[in-house]
Amino acid sequence: MISNLKKTVSQLFLAVFSACLAACAHDRPAAPSEIADKIFFNGKIVTMDDEFSIVSALAVKDGRVAAVGNDETIRAMSGARTERIDLAGRMMLPGLIDSHMHPNQAAVSEIDHSIPDMASIDDVLAYVRARAAVLPDGEWIWVRTVHPDRLKERRYPTRAELDAAAPNHPVGYAAYIYFPKASFNSAALALMGVDKDFVADNPDDIERDPVSGEPTGLIRHHTRYAPDAGSVDETTDLQKASLFREMMTIYNSTGLTTISDRKATREWMDVYEQLDSDSALTVRLSMMGELNTSKDRQISKIQQDIRALADRAEGLNSPNLQLIGVKTFLDGGITSGTAYLLEPWGESDLYAIEDADYRGNLNLSGERLEQIIEATARAGLQYTGHTVGDGAVTELVRAYKAVSKRAPLRQTRPSLTHANFMTPDVIETMSDVGIVADIQPAWFYLDGAMMVEQLGKDRMRYFQPLNTLFGKGVMIGGGSDHWHRLDPDTAVNPFNPFLSMWITMARTPRFFNEQTLFPEEALTRREALRMYTTNNAFLLFRENEIGSLEAGKFADLIVVDRDVLECSLEDFRNTRVVQTYLNGDLVYTLSE
């Protein structure tokens, strides 16, 4: 109730503020109270309002958009202390929004050394050689978060290849500790005692040469045998804050002014709150609290956690930092072969799938799922579930529909996270119930070709069916799921919004011989822009504050180096941000 009252007061304030500022759009000398702090003119400003208005000038006062219009009207709002910025014909857009990130993990991911892009086996081996050159002999080299199905060769590096790259170091190629397989070199196998005579807990865990019986280096369930604890964050709060400041600068360089931490831990919430208290945030943050729903936890304990998150959300009263909901996991992922599908995955050596009936993993469902959703809704929070496969998506949508009949669900904007695979029935129910979705277009680019190879083209018909979703009035936003590495274009999940917007229009997966995949699901440029502006603002309950350049909204805006409405489609993905402003203050400028 308190949060709803806050929203109502905010809406009333914006309405009054906008009405007062409307008087500025007249050809008369501005009164002192109407004089802008900053004006932009001689540009092509895409406001992203309901009419998709394009104007040439914009005024900022007290951190908000005071007015938009033509040069003459906006110039009339300038005074002796007004900063005047000539856009020189360049395009301005609202600050972009990413609906799904893990900036806490990303910020610390390259703390001890830079990690290059690895798109092929040669890239992996070059990285191993580089690490061997700086690490003492005998020290472990781990290759993390490099998915074998995203490599050009779509395979694991072999024992011999890793031996040649680092003969004096144990090497483990393990994307994640839970991945179906990992690859090791001879030095690593020797340390683990895995040789021709080794007896494994499960004989199938150790892959062997069919002739010699020697281990090939590929091990399933490798944590049973290798000293792999995964990536461990041992940074202090001060280090976290410093690293996150650097991460925000990179986000600003891509045009991002608002992001959502889709699984914020209590520890990182403290860091974010301190940064906000220090006025150090250069992006707005909407947080989804991490919620442990493992099968051994009682529902009463989970409900207590939800109420605690709701209490914390009520205590936040900042335009830059909000706690809006909770996140849980229903299934696995594409790159690990664990997404829960309606039909079997099919056998796969890459994903270590031998059961012809295997459909993936479903970790949360039925009455337990409904109870968690209802508790979240009654606490006034948004619920989102990690659902990649169409089986998991179908189950979550079913649960939402059931809960909507007995709890105030629609107003909490129940959400699907990822929702790569959908069905026509799911989309209809989403429209009826008011379910939103945060989708990762970059996955279409990175994983589309491999999914066609594994599942067949026909089953990809409703893989990110964006045009159908828009047509049915389902609110969808664009997110990156950025969590590892710092380069916007080559991070494990790229977070350059212009790359993501481009793929929603191009529908051309990487390593797919430049073919399009179901082009009828492509978006227009306007729709692609909406995914990263007004739509994402709605997903994050910020549609009255950000997402478009309208009087009364925060002056979060970017200037770009080309006309994204007129440039070629291929050129669109290469768009660079020249300047980024938060509350009308410059937070990033492109270095020449």
mmCIF file with all atom_site columns, C-alpha atoms in Angstrom, residues 436-521:
data_model
loop_
_atom_site.group_PDB
_atom_site.id
_atom_site.type_symbol
_atom_site.label_atom_id
_atom_site.label_alt_id
_atom_site.label_comp_id
_atom_site.label_asym_id
_atom_site.label_entity_id
_atom_site.label_seq_id
_atom_site.pdbx_PDB_ins_code
_atom_site.Cartn_x
_atom_site.Cartn_y
_atom_site.Cartn_z
_atom_site.occupancy
_atom_site.B_iso_or_equiv
_atom_site.pdbx_formal_charge
_atom_site.auth_seq_id
_atom_site.auth_comp_id
_atom_site.auth_asym_id
_atom_site.auth_atom_id
_atom_site.pdbx_PDB_model_num
ATOM 1  C CA . VAL A 1 436 ? 5.600  -9.215  -19.157 1.00 0.00 ? 436 VAL A CA 1
ATOM 2  C CA . ALA A 1 437 ? 8.900  -10.681 -20.347 1.00 0.00 ? 437 ALA A CA 1
ATOM 3  C CA . ASP A 1 438 ? 12.533 -9.660  -20.226 1.00 0.00 ? 438 ASP A CA 1
ATOM 4  C CA . ILE A 1 439 ? 14.219 -11.218 -23.255 1.00 0.00 ? 439 ILE A CA 1
ATOM 5  C CA . GLN A 1 440 ? 17.884 -11.508 -24.306 1.00 0.00 ? 440 GLN A CA 1
ATOM 6  C CA . PRO A 1 441 ? 18.135 -10.836 -28.081 1.00 0.00 ? 441 PRO A CA 1
ATOM 7  C CA . ALA A 1 442 ? 21.893 -11.417 -28.073 1.00 0.00 ? 442 ALA A CA 1
ATOM 8  C CA . TRP A 1 443 ? 21.187 -15.092 -27.352 1.00 0.00 ? 443 TRP A CA 1
ATOM 9  C CA . PHE A 1 444 ? 19.395 -15.339 -30.680 1.00 0.00 ? 444 PHE A CA 1
ATOM 10 C CA . TYR A 1 445 ? 22.623 -14.116 -32.274 1.00 0.00 ? 445 TYR A CA 1
ATOM 11 C CA . LEU A 1 446 ? 24.975 -16.323 -30.243 1.00 0.00 ? 446 LEU A CA 1
ATOM 12 C CA . ASP A 1 447 ? 22.933 -19.524 -29.862 1.00 0.00 ? 447 ASP A CA 1
ATOM 13 C CA . GLY A 1 448 ? 20.456 -19.601 -32.746 1.00 0.00 ? 448 GLY A CA 1
ATOM 14 C CA . ALA A 1 449 ? 22.608 -21.638 -35.132 1.00 0.00 ? 449 ALA A CA 1
ATOM 15 C CA . MET A 1 450 ? 23.468 -24.272 -32.530 1.00 0.00 ? 450 MET A CA 1
ATOM 16 C CA . MET A 1 451 ? 19.824 -24.624 -31.509 1.00 0.00 ? 451 MET A CA 1
ATOM 17 C CA . VAL A 1 452 ? 18.812 -25.207 -35.141 1.00 0.00 ? 452 VAL A CA 1
ATOM 18 C CA . GLU A 1 453 ? 21.466 -27.906 -35.349 1.00 0.00 ? 453 GLU A CA 1
ATOM 19 C CA . GLN A 1 454 ? 20.316 -29.566 -32.123 1.00 0.00 ? 454 GLN A CA 1
ATOM 20 C CA . LEU A 1 455 ? 16.521 -29.193 -32.337 1.00 0.00 ? 455 LEU A CA 1
ATOM 21 C CA . GLY A 1 456 ? 15.798 -28.623 -36.035 1.00 0.00 ? 456 GLY A CA 1
ATOM 22 C CA . LYS A 1 457 ? 14.461 -25.495 -37.689 1.00 0.00 ? 457 LYS A CA 1
ATOM 23 C CA . ASP A 1 458 ? 10.773 -26.203 -37.108 1.00 0.00 ? 458 ASP A CA 1
ATOM 24 C CA . ARG A 1 459 ? 11.163 -26.121 -33.322 1.00 0.00 ? 459 ARG A CA 1
ATOM 25 C CA . MET A 1 460 ? 12.777 -22.691 -33.602 1.00 0.00 ? 460 MET A CA 1
ATOM 26 C CA . ARG A 1 461 ? 9.579  -21.092 -34.944 1.00 0.00 ? 461 ARG A CA 1
ATOM 27 C CA . TYR A 1 462 ? 8.741  -19.629 -31.526 1.00 0.00 ? 462 TYR A CA 1
ATOM 28 C CA . PHE A 1 463 ? 12.301 -18.940 -30.426 1.00 0.00 ? 463 PHE A CA 1
ATOM 29 C CA . GLN A 1 464 ? 12.064 -15.263 -29.441 1.00 0.00 ? 464 GLN A CA 1
ATOM 30 C CA . PRO A 1 465 ? 8.873  -14.569 -31.472 1.00 0.00 ? 465 PRO A CA 1
ATOM 31 C CA . LEU A 1 466 ? 9.193  -10.828 -30.960 1.00 0.00 ? 466 LEU A CA 1
ATOM 32 C CA . ASN A 1 467 ? 6.878  -9.582  -33.706 1.00 0.00 ? 467 ASN A CA 1
ATOM 33 C CA . THR A 1 468 ? 4.103  -11.911 -32.550 1.00 0.00 ? 468 THR A CA 1
ATOM 34 C CA . LEU A 1 469 ? 4.506  -10.660 -28.974 1.00 0.00 ? 469 LEU A CA 1
ATOM 35 C CA . PHE A 1 470 ? 4.286  -7.030  -30.071 1.00 0.00 ? 470 PHE A CA 1
ATOM 36 C CA . GLY A 1 471 ? 1.265  -7.866  -32.192 1.00 0.00 ? 471 GLY A CA 1
ATOM 37 C CA . LYS A 1 472 ? -0.533 -9.433  -29.228 1.00 0.00 ? 472 LYS A CA 1
ATOM 38 C CA . GLY A 1 473 ? 0.182  -6.429  -27.043 1.00 0.00 ? 473 GLY A CA 1
ATOM 39 C CA . VAL A 1 474 ? 2.521  -8.292  -24.697 1.00 0.00 ? 474 VAL A CA 1
ATOM 40 C CA . MET A 1 475 ? 4.971  -5.947  -23.016 1.00 0.00 ? 475 MET A CA 1
ATOM 41 C CA . ILE A 1 476 ? 8.501  -7.210  -23.647 1.00 0.00 ? 476 ILE A CA 1
ATOM 42 C CA . GLY A 1 477 ? 11.790 -5.578  -22.786 1.00 0.00 ? 477 GLY A CA 1
ATOM 43 C CA . GLY A 1 478 ? 15.367 -6.186  -23.798 1.00 0.00 ? 478 GLY A CA 1
ATOM 44 C CA . GLY A 1 479 ? 18.053 -7.354  -21.419 1.00 0.00 ? 479 GLY A CA 1
ATOM 45 C CA . SER A 1 480 ? 21.570 -8.681  -21.808 1.00 0.00 ? 480 SER A CA 1
ATOM 46 C CA . ASP A 1 481 ? 22.031 -10.968 -18.788 1.00 0.00 ? 481 ASP A CA 1
ATOM 47 C CA . HIS A 1 482 ? 25.518 -9.465  -18.630 1.00 0.00 ? 482 HIS A CA 1
ATOM 48 C CA . TRP A 1 483 ? 27.550 -11.070 -15.889 1.00 0.00 ? 483 TRP A CA 1
ATOM 49 C CA . HIS A 1 484 ? 31.097 -11.825 -17.042 1.00 0.00 ? 484 HIS A CA 1
ATOM 50 C CA . ARG A 1 485 ? 33.780 -9.805  -18.832 1.00 0.00 ? 485 ARG A CA 1
ATOM 51 C CA . LEU A 1 486 ? 33.739 -6.086  -19.495 1.00 0.00 ? 486 LEU A CA 1
ATOM 52 C CA . ASP A 1 487 ? 33.709 -5.636  -23.264 1.00 0.00 ? 487 ASP A CA 1
ATOM 53 C CA . PRO A 1 488 ? 30.211 -4.570  -24.431 1.00 0.00 ? 488 PRO A CA 1
ATOM 54 C CA . ASP A 1 489 ? 30.400 -6.499  -27.709 1.00 0.00 ? 489 ASP A CA 1
ATOM 55 C CA . THR A 1 490 ? 32.257 -9.663  -26.677 1.00 0.00 ? 490 THR A CA 1
ATOM 56 C CA . ALA A 1 491 ? 31.305 -10.261 -23.041 1.00 0.00 ? 491 ALA A CA 1
ATOM 57 C CA . VAL A 1 492 ? 29.961 -13.738 -22.324 1.00 0.00 ? 492 VAL A CA 1
ATOM 58 C CA . ASN A 1 493 ? 26.554 -12.116 -22.780 1.00 0.00 ? 493 ASN A CA 1
ATOM 59 C CA . PRO A 1 494 ? 27.146 -8.930  -24.806 1.00 0.00 ? 494 PRO A CA 1
ATOM 60 C CA . PHE A 1 495 ? 25.528 -5.835  -23.331 1.00 0.00 ? 495 PHE A CA 1
ATOM 61 C CA . ASN A 1 496 ? 25.797 -3.355  -26.211 1.00 0.00 ? 496 ASN A CA 1
ATOM 62 C CA . PRO A 1 497 ? 22.139 -2.341  -26.683 1.00 0.00 ? 497 PRO A CA 1
ATOM 63 C CA . PHE A 1 498 ? 22.680 -1.466  -30.332 1.00 0.00 ? 498 PHE A CA 1
ATOM 64 C CA . LEU A 1 499 ? 23.937 -4.979  -31.085 1.00 0.00 ? 499 LEU A CA 1
ATOM 65 C CA . SER A 1 500 ? 20.880 -6.389  -29.343 1.00 0.00 ? 500 SER A CA 1
ATOM 66 C CA . MET A 1 501 ? 18.483 -4.054  -31.150 1.00 0.00 ? 501 MET A CA 1
ATOM 67 C CA . TRP A 1 502 ? 20.142 -4.937  -34.449 1.00 0.00 ? 502 TRP A CA 1
ATOM 68 C CA . ILE A 1 503 ? 19.572 -8.666  -33.995 1.00 0.00 ? 503 ILE A CA 1
ATOM 69 C CA . THR A 1 504 ? 15.874 -8.106  -33.246 1.00 0.00 ? 504 THR A CA 1
ATOM 70 C CA . MET A 1 505 ? 15.623 -6.597  -36.729 1.00 0.00 ? 505 MET A CA 1
ATOM 71 C CA . ALA A 1 506 ? 18.152 -8.716  -38.631 1.00 0.00 ? 506 ALA A CA 1
ATOM 72 C CA . ARG A 1 507 ? 17.311 -12.175 -37.179 1.00 0.00 ? 507 ARG A CA 1
ATOM 73 C CA . THR A 1 508 ? 20.694 -13.444 -38.422 1.00 0.00 ? 508 THR A CA 1
ATOM 74 C CA . PRO A 1 509 ? 22.423 -15.818 -35.990 1.00 0.00 ? 509 PRO A CA 1
ATOM 75 C CA . ARG A 1 510 ? 26.192 -16.021 -35.861 1.00 0.00 ? 510 ARG A CA 1
ATOM 76 C CA . PHE A 1 511 ? 27.767 -18.951 -37.772 1.00 0.00 ? 511 PHE A CA 1
ATOM 77 C CA . PHE A 1 512 ? 24.515 -19.360 -39.760 1.00 0.00 ? 512 PHE A CA 1
ATOM 78 C CA . ASN A 1 513 ? 25.901 -18.557 -43.221 1.00 0.00 ? 513 ASN A CA 1
ATOM 79 C CA . GLU A 1 514 ? 24.346 -15.080 -43.027 1.00 0.00 ? 514 GLU A CA 1
ATOM 80 C CA . GLN A 1 515 ? 20.867 -16.580 -43.285 1.00 0.00 ? 515 GLN A CA 1
ATOM 81 C CA . THR A 1 516 ? 17.882 -15.112 -41.471 1.00 0.00 ? 516 THR A CA 1
ATOM 82 C CA . LEU A 1 517 ? 15.846 -17.292 -39.123 1.00 0.00 ? 517 LEU A CA 1
ATOM 83 C CA . PHE A 1 518 ? 12.088 -16.713 -39.324 1.00 0.00 ? 518 PHE A CA 1
ATOM 84 C CA . PRO A 1 519 ? 12.353 -13.108 -40.540 1.00 0.00 ? 519 PRO A CA 1
ATOM 85 C CA . GLU A 1 520 ? 8.601  -12.666 -40.044 1.00 0.00 ? 520 GLU A CA 1
ATOM 86 C CA . GLU A 1 521 ? 9.411  -12.256 -36.340 1.00 0.00 ? 521 GLU A CA 1
#
